[in-house]
mmCIF file of C-alpha atoms and ligand atoms in Angstrom:
data_model
loop_
_atom_site.group_PDB
_atom_site.id
_atom_site.type_symbol
_atom_site.label_atom_id
_atom_site.label_comp_id
_atom_site.label_asym_id
_atom_site.label_seq_id
_atom_site.Cartn_x
_atom_site.Cartn_y
_atom_site.Cartn_z
ATOM 1 C CA UNK F 1169 128.457 125.419 178.128
ATOM 2 C CA UNK F 1170 130.062 126.637 181.369
ATOM 3 C CA UNK F 1171 129.376 123.682 183.659
ATOM 4 C CA UNK F 1172 128.733 119.954 183.323
ATOM 5 C CA UNK F 1173 127.511 117.281 185.758
ATOM 6 C CA UNK F 1174 128.471 113.681 185.087
ATOM 7 C CA UNK F 1175 127.827 110.121 186.210
ATOM 8 C CA UNK F 1176 131.235 108.398 186.240
ATOM 9 C CA UNK F 1177 130.713 104.629 186.234
ATOM 10 C CA UNK F 1178 132.494 101.877 188.109
ATOM 11 C CA UNK F 1179 134.130 99.205 185.966
ATOM 12 C CA UNK F 1180 135.203 95.575 186.291
ATOM 13 C CA UNK F 1181 138.664 94.949 184.876
ATOM 14 C CA UNK F 1182 140.357 91.662 184.011
ATOM 15 C CA UNK F 1183 137.161 89.576 183.860
ATOM 16 C CA UNK F 1184 138.950 86.305 184.633
ATOM 17 C CA UNK F 1185 140.602 85.347 181.345
ATOM 18 C CA UNK F 1186 141.172 88.971 180.259
ATOM 19 C CA UNK F 1187 143.917 89.962 182.683
ATOM 20 C CA UNK F 1188 145.010 93.547 181.908
ATOM 21 C CA UNK F 1189 143.212 93.522 178.526
ATOM 22 C CA UNK F 1190 139.465 93.347 179.216
ATOM 23 C CA UNK F 1191 137.020 95.459 181.193
ATOM 24 C CA UNK F 1192 133.330 96.217 181.401
ATOM 25 C CA UNK F 1193 131.306 99.235 182.407
ATOM 26 C CA UNK F 1194 128.628 99.159 185.132
ATOM 27 C CA UNK F 1195 125.361 101.021 184.904
ATOM 28 C CA UNK F 1196 124.182 102.065 188.342
ATOM 29 C CA UNK F 1197 127.379 102.096 190.376
ATOM 30 C CA UNK F 1198 129.515 105.203 190.088
ATOM 31 C CA UNK F 1199 130.546 108.671 191.242
ATOM 32 C CA UNK F 1200 129.235 112.065 190.274
ATOM 33 C CA UNK F 1201 131.395 114.942 189.198
ATOM 34 C CA UNK F 1202 130.787 118.609 188.406
ATOM 35 C CA UNK F 1203 133.261 120.484 186.215
ATOM 36 C CA UNK F 1204 133.069 124.220 185.681
ATOM 37 C CA UNK F 1205 135.003 126.699 183.536
ATOM 38 C CA UNK F 1206 136.810 129.395 185.541
ATOM 39 C CA UNK F 1207 138.495 132.633 184.517
ATOM 40 C CA UNK F 1208 141.548 131.535 186.494
ATOM 41 C CA UNK F 1209 143.886 129.350 184.434
ATOM 42 C CA UNK F 1210 144.786 125.790 185.456
ATOM 43 C CA UNK F 1211 142.934 123.026 187.295
ATOM 44 C CA UNK F 1212 141.557 123.221 190.826
ATOM 45 C CA UNK F 1213 139.836 120.427 192.765
ATOM 46 C CA UNK F 1214 137.454 122.425 194.938
ATOM 47 C CA UNK F 1215 135.419 119.734 196.660
ATOM 48 C CA UNK F 1216 135.543 115.991 197.396
ATOM 49 C CA UNK F 1217 132.540 114.490 199.154
ATOM 50 C CA UNK F 1218 132.355 110.880 200.348
ATOM 51 C CA UNK F 1219 136.053 110.009 200.484
ATOM 52 C CA UNK F 1220 139.277 111.132 202.022
ATOM 53 C CA UNK F 1221 141.271 111.878 198.878
ATOM 54 C CA UNK F 1222 143.808 114.602 198.134
ATOM 55 C CA UNK F 1223 142.551 117.996 196.915
ATOM 56 C CA UNK F 1224 145.986 118.884 195.507
ATOM 57 C CA UNK F 1225 145.722 118.842 191.711
ATOM 58 C CA UNK F 1226 148.948 116.843 191.252
ATOM 59 C CA UNK F 1227 147.927 114.181 193.796
ATOM 60 C CA UNK F 1228 144.386 113.571 192.584
ATOM 61 C CA UNK F 1229 143.931 111.522 189.425
ATOM 62 C CA UNK F 1230 141.239 113.932 188.195
ATOM 63 C CA UNK F 1231 143.704 116.815 188.456
ATOM 64 C CA UNK F 1232 146.567 114.932 186.825
ATOM 65 C CA UNK F 1233 144.564 113.833 183.789
ATOM 66 C CA UNK F 1234 143.051 117.293 183.369
ATOM 67 C CA UNK F 1235 146.513 118.899 183.422
ATOM 68 C CA UNK F 1236 147.784 116.343 180.877
ATOM 69 C CA UNK F 1237 144.861 117.143 178.628
ATOM 70 C CA UNK F 1238 145.043 120.942 178.659
ATOM 71 C CA UNK F 1239 148.850 121.266 178.721
ATOM 72 C CA UNK F 1240 149.129 121.727 174.941
ATOM 73 C CA UNK F 1241 145.925 123.684 174.407
ATOM 74 C CA UNK F 1242 147.074 127.179 175.432
ATOM 75 C CA UNK F 1243 143.742 128.091 177.091
ATOM 76 C CA UNK F 1244 143.166 131.500 178.691
ATOM 77 C CA UNK F 1245 140.770 129.986 181.232
ATOM 78 C CA UNK F 1246 140.771 126.980 183.562
ATOM 79 C CA UNK F 1247 138.505 124.467 185.273
ATOM 80 C CA UNK F 1248 137.356 123.573 188.760
ATOM 81 C CA UNK F 1249 136.270 120.069 189.662
ATOM 82 C CA UNK F 1250 133.929 118.750 192.363
ATOM 83 C CA UNK F 1251 133.977 114.994 193.027
ATOM 84 C CA UNK F 1252 131.142 113.165 194.759
ATOM 85 C CA UNK F 1253 132.654 109.754 195.543
ATOM 86 C CA UNK F 1254 130.501 106.671 195.812
ATOM 87 C CA UNK F 1255 133.065 104.110 194.640
ATOM 88 C CA UNK F 1256 135.479 103.294 197.446
ATOM 89 C CA UNK F 1257 139.146 103.689 196.532
ATOM 90 C CA UNK F 1258 140.901 100.335 196.455
ATOM 91 C CA UNK F 1259 137.714 98.321 196.029
ATOM 92 C CA UNK F 1260 138.694 96.802 192.700
ATOM 93 C CA UNK F 1261 135.915 98.433 190.699
ATOM 94 C CA UNK F 1262 137.846 101.312 189.206
ATOM 95 C CA UNK F 1263 137.513 104.151 191.684
ATOM 96 C CA UNK F 1264 140.441 106.131 190.304
ATOM 97 C CA UNK F 1265 139.407 105.290 186.732
ATOM 98 C CA UNK F 1266 135.951 106.822 187.274
ATOM 99 C CA UNK F 1267 137.553 110.120 188.310
ATOM 100 C CA UNK F 1268 140.158 110.028 185.531
ATOM 101 C CA UNK F 1269 137.626 109.218 182.832
ATOM 102 C CA UNK F 1270 135.131 111.755 184.204
ATOM 103 C CA UNK F 1271 137.626 114.614 184.254
ATOM 104 C CA UNK F 1272 138.804 114.166 180.663
ATOM 105 C CA UNK F 1273 135.300 113.514 179.355
ATOM 106 C CA UNK F 1274 133.823 116.575 181.078
ATOM 107 C CA UNK F 1275 136.586 118.962 180.036
ATOM 108 C CA UNK F 1276 136.352 117.723 176.461
ATOM 109 C CA UNK F 1277 132.609 118.498 176.455
ATOM 110 C CA UNK F 1278 133.184 121.987 177.914
ATOM 111 C CA UNK F 1279 135.781 122.653 175.219
ATOM 112 C CA UNK F 1280 133.387 121.659 172.429
ATOM 113 C CA UNK F 1281 134.870 118.175 171.896
ATOM 114 C CA UNK F 1282 138.285 118.813 170.377
ATOM 115 C CA UNK F 1283 139.122 115.133 171.070
ATOM 116 C CA UNK F 1284 137.272 111.937 170.118
ATOM 117 C CA UNK F 1285 136.311 109.748 173.093
ATOM 118 C CA UNK F 1286 139.022 107.242 172.083
ATOM 119 C CA UNK F 1287 141.620 110.029 172.000
ATOM 120 C CA UNK F 1288 140.806 110.777 175.644
ATOM 121 C CA UNK F 1289 141.967 107.323 176.798
ATOM 122 C CA UNK F 1290 145.745 108.067 176.898
ATOM 123 C CA UNK F 1291 145.099 111.166 179.066
ATOM 124 C CA UNK F 1292 142.890 109.137 181.428
ATOM 125 C CA UNK F 1293 145.604 106.457 181.641
ATOM 126 C CA UNK F 1294 147.880 109.068 183.266
ATOM 127 C CA UNK F 1295 145.543 108.925 186.264
ATOM 128 C CA UNK F 1296 145.944 105.150 186.521
ATOM 129 C CA UNK F 1297 149.701 105.677 186.474
ATOM 130 C CA UNK F 1298 149.355 107.954 189.495
ATOM 131 C CA UNK F 1299 146.950 105.589 191.314
ATOM 132 C CA UNK F 1300 148.684 102.273 190.723
ATOM 133 C CA UNK F 1301 152.041 102.947 189.092
ATOM 134 C CA UNK F 1302 150.987 101.438 185.762
ATOM 135 C CA UNK F 1303 149.157 103.275 182.993
ATOM 136 C CA UNK F 1304 146.652 100.507 182.346
ATOM 137 C CA UNK F 1305 143.517 101.095 180.260
ATOM 138 C CA UNK F 1306 141.208 98.251 181.270
ATOM 139 C CA UNK F 1307 139.167 100.472 183.633
ATOM 140 C CA UNK F 1308 139.367 103.896 181.968
ATOM 141 C CA UNK F 1309 138.555 102.591 178.473
ATOM 142 C CA UNK F 1310 135.265 100.894 179.468
ATOM 143 C CA UNK F 1311 134.362 103.893 181.678
ATOM 144 C CA UNK F 1312 134.746 106.177 178.637
ATOM 145 C CA UNK F 1313 133.419 103.918 175.879
ATOM 146 C CA UNK F 1314 130.906 101.761 177.760
ATOM 147 C CA UNK F 1315 130.201 98.053 177.284
ATOM 148 C CA UNK F 1316 133.007 95.505 177.183
ATOM 149 C CA UNK F 1317 136.327 96.836 175.972
ATOM 150 C CA UNK F 1318 139.366 94.899 174.774
ATOM 151 C CA UNK F 1319 142.834 96.432 174.954
ATOM 152 C CA UNK F 1320 144.350 94.488 172.044
ATOM 153 C CA UNK F 1321 147.665 96.292 172.339
ATOM 154 C CA UNK F 1322 149.264 98.934 174.540
ATOM 155 C CA UNK F 1323 151.986 99.854 172.089
ATOM 156 C CA UNK F 1324 150.549 101.171 169.871
ATOM 157 C CA UNK F 1325 147.342 101.624 171.857
ATOM 158 C CA UNK F 1326 144.598 99.620 170.123
ATOM 159 C CA UNK F 1327 141.283 99.581 171.929
ATOM 160 C CA UNK F 1328 138.208 97.740 170.703
ATOM 161 C CA UNK F 1329 134.669 98.037 172.005
ATOM 162 C CA UNK F 1330 133.015 94.619 172.101
ATOM 163 C CA UNK F 1331 129.305 94.117 171.580
ATOM 164 C CA UNK F 1332 127.584 92.556 174.575
ATOM 165 C CA UNK F 1333 124.301 90.674 174.992
ATOM 166 C CA UNK F 1334 121.244 92.645 176.172
ATOM 167 C CA UNK F 1335 120.466 90.493 179.174
ATOM 168 C CA UNK F 1336 123.917 90.315 180.706
ATOM 169 C CA UNK F 1337 124.064 91.489 184.335
ATOM 170 C CA UNK F 1338 126.968 91.781 186.735
ATOM 171 C CA UNK F 1339 126.879 91.137 190.457
ATOM 172 C CA UNK F 1340 129.828 92.566 192.389
ATOM 173 C CA UNK F 1341 130.504 92.040 196.075
ATOM 174 C CA UNK F 1342 133.082 94.129 197.910
ATOM 175 C CA UNK F 1343 134.226 92.616 201.218
ATOM 176 C CA UNK F 1344 135.320 95.497 203.438
ATOM 177 C CA UNK F 1345 138.937 94.514 203.821
ATOM 178 C CA UNK F 1346 141.940 96.450 202.659
ATOM 179 C CA UNK F 1347 143.846 94.918 199.783
ATOM 180 C CA UNK F 1348 146.548 97.153 198.369
ATOM 181 C CA UNK F 1349 146.969 97.009 194.584
ATOM 182 C CA UNK F 1350 150.717 96.716 195.227
ATOM 183 C CA UNK F 1351 150.152 93.572 197.375
ATOM 184 C CA UNK F 1352 147.794 92.119 194.768
ATOM 185 C CA UNK F 1353 150.500 92.788 192.150
ATOM 186 C CA UNK F 1354 153.324 91.378 194.260
ATOM 187 C CA UNK F 1355 151.847 87.836 194.345
ATOM 188 C CA UNK F 1356 151.901 87.605 190.552
ATOM 189 C CA UNK F 1357 154.546 85.602 188.713
ATOM 190 C CA UNK F 1358 156.306 87.129 185.733
ATOM 191 C CA UNK F 1359 156.279 83.902 183.708
ATOM 192 C CA UNK F 1360 153.496 81.587 182.570
ATOM 193 C CA UNK F 1361 153.787 78.095 181.137
ATOM 194 C CA UNK F 1362 152.913 77.401 177.508
ATOM 195 C CA UNK F 1363 150.023 75.251 178.740
ATOM 196 C CA UNK F 1364 148.600 78.124 180.803
ATOM 197 C CA UNK F 1365 148.963 80.532 177.866
ATOM 198 C CA UNK F 1366 147.106 78.124 175.564
ATOM 199 C CA UNK F 1367 144.219 77.713 178.034
ATOM 200 C CA UNK F 1368 143.987 81.469 178.628
ATOM 201 C CA UNK F 1369 143.957 82.243 174.874
ATOM 202 C CA UNK F 1370 141.189 79.698 174.342
ATOM 203 C CA UNK F 1371 139.081 81.193 177.116
ATOM 204 C CA UNK F 1372 139.615 84.797 176.020
ATOM 205 C CA UNK F 1373 138.674 83.924 172.444
ATOM 206 C CA UNK F 1374 135.648 82.014 173.739
ATOM 207 C CA UNK F 1375 134.496 84.920 175.888
ATOM 208 C CA UNK F 1376 134.764 87.443 173.053
ATOM 209 C CA UNK F 1377 132.979 85.067 170.684
ATOM 210 C CA UNK F 1378 130.230 84.428 173.254
ATOM 211 C CA UNK F 1379 129.691 88.174 173.703
ATOM 212 C CA UNK F 1380 129.287 88.737 169.955
ATOM 213 C CA UNK F 1381 126.987 85.751 169.429
ATOM 214 C CA UNK F 1382 124.864 86.124 172.614
ATOM 215 C CA UNK F 1383 125.995 82.625 173.611
ATOM 216 C CA UNK F 1384 125.585 82.799 177.389
ATOM 217 C CA UNK F 1385 126.816 79.239 177.948
ATOM 218 C CA UNK F 1386 129.997 79.956 176.034
ATOM 219 C CA UNK F 1387 130.501 83.139 178.091
ATOM 220 C CA UNK F 1388 130.153 81.039 181.246
ATOM 221 C CA UNK F 1389 132.510 78.275 180.041
ATOM 222 C CA UNK F 1390 135.102 80.881 179.147
ATOM 223 C CA UNK F 1391 135.125 82.757 182.457
ATOM 224 C CA UNK F 1392 138.154 80.929 183.823
ATOM 225 C CA UNK F 1393 141.501 82.294 184.834
ATOM 226 C CA UNK F 1394 144.372 79.829 184.963
ATOM 227 C CA UNK F 1395 147.043 82.397 185.636
ATOM 228 C CA UNK F 1396 146.161 85.151 188.112
ATOM 229 C CA UNK F 1397 143.125 83.951 190.075
ATOM 230 C CA UNK F 1398 144.884 80.966 191.733
ATOM 231 C CA UNK F 1399 147.580 83.331 193.061
ATOM 232 C CA UNK F 1400 145.387 86.266 194.049
ATOM 233 C CA UNK F 1401 142.274 84.593 195.355
ATOM 234 C CA UNK F 1402 144.038 83.545 198.570
ATOM 235 C CA UNK F 1403 144.116 87.252 199.531
ATOM 236 C CA UNK F 1404 140.293 87.482 199.409
ATOM 237 C CA UNK F 1405 138.189 86.062 202.254
ATOM 238 C CA UNK F 1406 136.231 82.924 201.234
ATOM 239 C CA UNK F 1407 136.812 83.628 197.539
ATOM 240 C CA UNK F 1408 136.230 80.025 196.440
ATOM 241 C CA UNK F 1409 133.016 79.690 198.428
ATOM 242 C CA UNK F 1410 131.615 83.037 197.206
ATOM 243 C CA UNK F 1411 132.319 82.037 193.585
ATOM 244 C CA UNK F 1412 130.902 78.551 194.111
ATOM 245 C CA UNK F 1413 127.686 79.972 195.643
ATOM 246 C CA UNK F 1414 127.326 82.377 192.702
ATOM 247 C CA UNK F 1415 127.573 79.557 190.174
ATOM 248 C CA UNK F 1416 125.287 77.222 192.156
ATOM 249 C CA UNK F 1417 122.677 79.985 192.097
ATOM 250 C CA UNK F 1418 122.730 80.434 188.358
ATOM 251 C CA UNK F 1419 125.681 82.722 187.553
ATOM 252 C CA UNK F 1420 127.400 82.001 184.242
ATOM 253 C CA UNK F 1421 130.777 82.413 185.942
ATOM 254 C CA UNK F 1422 132.831 84.887 187.896
ATOM 255 C CA UNK F 1423 136.172 85.843 189.330
ATOM 256 C CA UNK F 1424 138.178 88.652 190.903
ATOM 257 C CA UNK F 1425 137.173 92.185 189.928
ATOM 258 C CA UNK F 1426 140.262 94.179 189.017
ATOM 259 C CA UNK F 1427 142.957 93.443 191.558
ATOM 260 C CA UNK F 1428 140.336 92.666 194.215
ATOM 261 C CA UNK F 1429 139.084 92.357 196.856
ATOM 262 C CA UNK F 1430 135.755 92.671 194.979
ATOM 263 C CA UNK F 1431 134.424 89.480 193.410
ATOM 264 C CA UNK F 1432 132.202 89.603 190.315
ATOM 265 C CA UNK F 1433 129.745 87.202 188.724
ATOM 266 C CA UNK F 1434 127.978 87.510 185.361
ATOM 267 C CA UNK F 1435 124.412 86.272 184.928
ATOM 268 C CA UNK F 1436 121.724 86.138 182.283
ATOM 269 C CA UNK F 1437 118.868 88.369 183.463
ATOM 270 C CA UNK F 1438 118.359 90.632 186.453
ATOM 271 C CA UNK F 1439 116.446 88.074 188.488
ATOM 272 C CA UNK F 1440 119.315 85.588 188.412
ATOM 273 C CA UNK F 1441 121.866 88.340 189.139
ATOM 274 C CA UNK F 1442 119.858 89.279 192.252
ATOM 275 C CA UNK F 1443 119.595 85.666 193.398
ATOM 276 C CA UNK F 1444 123.349 85.387 192.932
ATOM 277 C CA UNK F 1445 123.811 88.587 194.984
ATOM 278 C CA UNK F 1446 121.854 87.059 197.845
ATOM 279 C CA UNK F 1447 123.908 83.867 197.792
ATOM 280 C CA UNK F 1448 127.223 85.746 197.658
ATOM 281 C CA UNK F 1449 126.134 88.076 200.485
ATOM 282 C CA UNK F 1450 125.153 85.159 202.674
ATOM 283 C CA UNK F 1451 128.748 83.924 202.816
ATOM 284 C CA UNK F 1452 129.918 87.216 204.349
ATOM 285 C CA UNK F 1453 126.799 87.518 206.531
ATOM 286 C CA UNK F 1454 127.688 84.174 208.078
ATOM 287 C CA UNK F 1455 131.204 85.261 208.918
ATOM 288 C CA UNK F 1456 130.093 88.728 210.071
ATOM 289 C CA UNK F 1457 132.213 90.456 207.487
ATOM 290 C CA UNK F 1458 130.922 93.822 206.256
ATOM 291 C CA UNK F 1459 130.410 94.066 202.501
ATOM 292 C CA UNK F 1460 128.825 96.133 199.752
ATOM 293 C CA UNK F 1461 126.955 94.460 196.939
ATOM 294 C CA UNK F 1462 125.894 95.759 193.538
ATOM 295 C CA UNK F 1463 123.731 94.310 190.788
ATOM 296 C CA UNK F 1464 124.087 96.142 187.484
ATOM 297 C CA UNK F 1465 123.274 95.805 183.836
ATOM 298 C CA UNK F 1466 126.206 96.243 181.493
ATOM 299 C CA UNK F 1467 126.320 99.979 180.687
ATOM 300 C CA UNK F 1468 126.753 100.227 176.942
ATOM 301 C CA UNK F 1469 127.228 104.024 176.879
ATOM 302 C CA UNK F 1470 129.856 104.721 179.552
ATOM 303 C CA UNK F 1471 129.938 108.137 181.263
ATOM 304 C CA UNK F 1472 126.576 109.928 181.278
ATOM 305 C CA UNK F 1473 125.819 113.646 181.289
ATOM 306 C CA UNK F 1474 123.303 114.324 184.056
HETATM 307 P P1 ADP K 752 140.416 100.325 192.522
HETATM 308 O O1 ADP K 752 140.544 100.292 191.020
HETATM 309 O O2 ADP K 752 140.826 99.073 193.188
HETATM 310 O O3 ADP K 752 139.064 100.800 192.954
HETATM 311 P P2 ADP K 752 142.123 102.440 192.357
HETATM 312 O O4 ADP K 752 142.953 101.908 191.260
HETATM 313 O O5 ADP K 752 141.015 103.342 192.020
HETATM 314 O O6 ADP K 752 141.482 101.300 193.134
HETATM 315 O O7 ADP K 752 143.158 103.151 193.325
HETATM 316 C C1 ADP K 752 142.826 104.077 194.244
HETATM 317 C C2 ADP K 752 144.079 104.909 194.541
HETATM 318 O O8 ADP K 752 144.075 106.112 193.768
HETATM 319 C C3 ADP K 752 144.115 105.345 195.988
HETATM 320 O O9 ADP K 752 145.439 105.250 196.436
HETATM 321 C C4 ADP K 752 143.689 106.812 195.947
HETATM 322 O O10 ADP K 752 144.241 107.558 196.990
HETATM 323 C C5 ADP K 752 144.215 107.278 194.607
HETATM 324 N N1 ADP K 752 143.393 108.395 194.051
HETATM 325 C C6 ADP K 752 143.816 109.612 193.721
HETATM 326 N N2 ADP K 752 142.814 110.368 193.242
HETATM 327 C C7 ADP K 752 141.710 109.613 193.274
HETATM 328 C C8 ADP K 752 140.352 109.855 192.919
HETATM 329 N N3 ADP K 752 139.929 111.012 192.434
HETATM 330 N N4 ADP K 752 139.496 108.843 193.082
HETATM 331 C C9 ADP K 752 139.912 107.649 193.563
HETATM 332 N N5 ADP K 752 141.171 107.367 193.930
HETATM 333 C C10 ADP K 752 142.079 108.351 193.786
#
């Protein structure tokens, strides 16, 4: 194989009670990427369509992860990468992660799969380090593995794919405001109380259990974040109202997607997820704030070869 075309999915990280340890993969929201073998050694980003992002290999997450991956392989050829961006950078649905995951996945395929998909995660995390300063895995792991993914531990890296119910749909609304990841990080506190930790552990356990047992009510009851959401939600226009409207219209629960400003809701069934989308959109319609909205099934496979 000389060339590969990929769908690189958007992802929702954190998922309320799973701050920095949980993420899920979306099905119909994502970028496309073409990777091609070249006789010239090294990595070249030759084209970016749909976003103003750096073409320099060392400044683009796709380039950085590709370099990390091939550095020890002693190849006598290289790769060129074309990125067709649909996920806006800084939206909170894993724009950089889609490119990082796509680059390592595609190169691995072109090389005849020397690495397992799980082994690709640490390379993809190098892209997150470039994008946000921290090598987190809660977007790249679900983009690569699909479904819900739990990062049980970062040291050593221990990543677990979680089964998810068939009828679970996500609605994600992206208000068109700029919220820098660094600002969203700067409002966080470094300490939590024992009471907060106990509540968060209960909810995270409940969410995981609900996913395995198809218990939609338990999933909904568990989608609460005692620690980060109260601090971050003030940075997102009408967050409380958008979430309230989602729940009133049948969503199981919701919260901030990644570090925001996108807001997500989970629902049972597509019809409910679309009703929820309408209700969430209406809040921003009424205040004349531009937004993008997505309704997506959980993508259990991750990156797709097109
Ligand atoms: P979010 O997860 O909120 O969508 P990201 O974590 O994807 O946001 O961060 C985007 C940052 O990564 C931007 O500063 C952007 O310039 C940088 N970046 C570098 N290369 C890429 C790429 N290929 N795709 C997206 N963002 C990239």
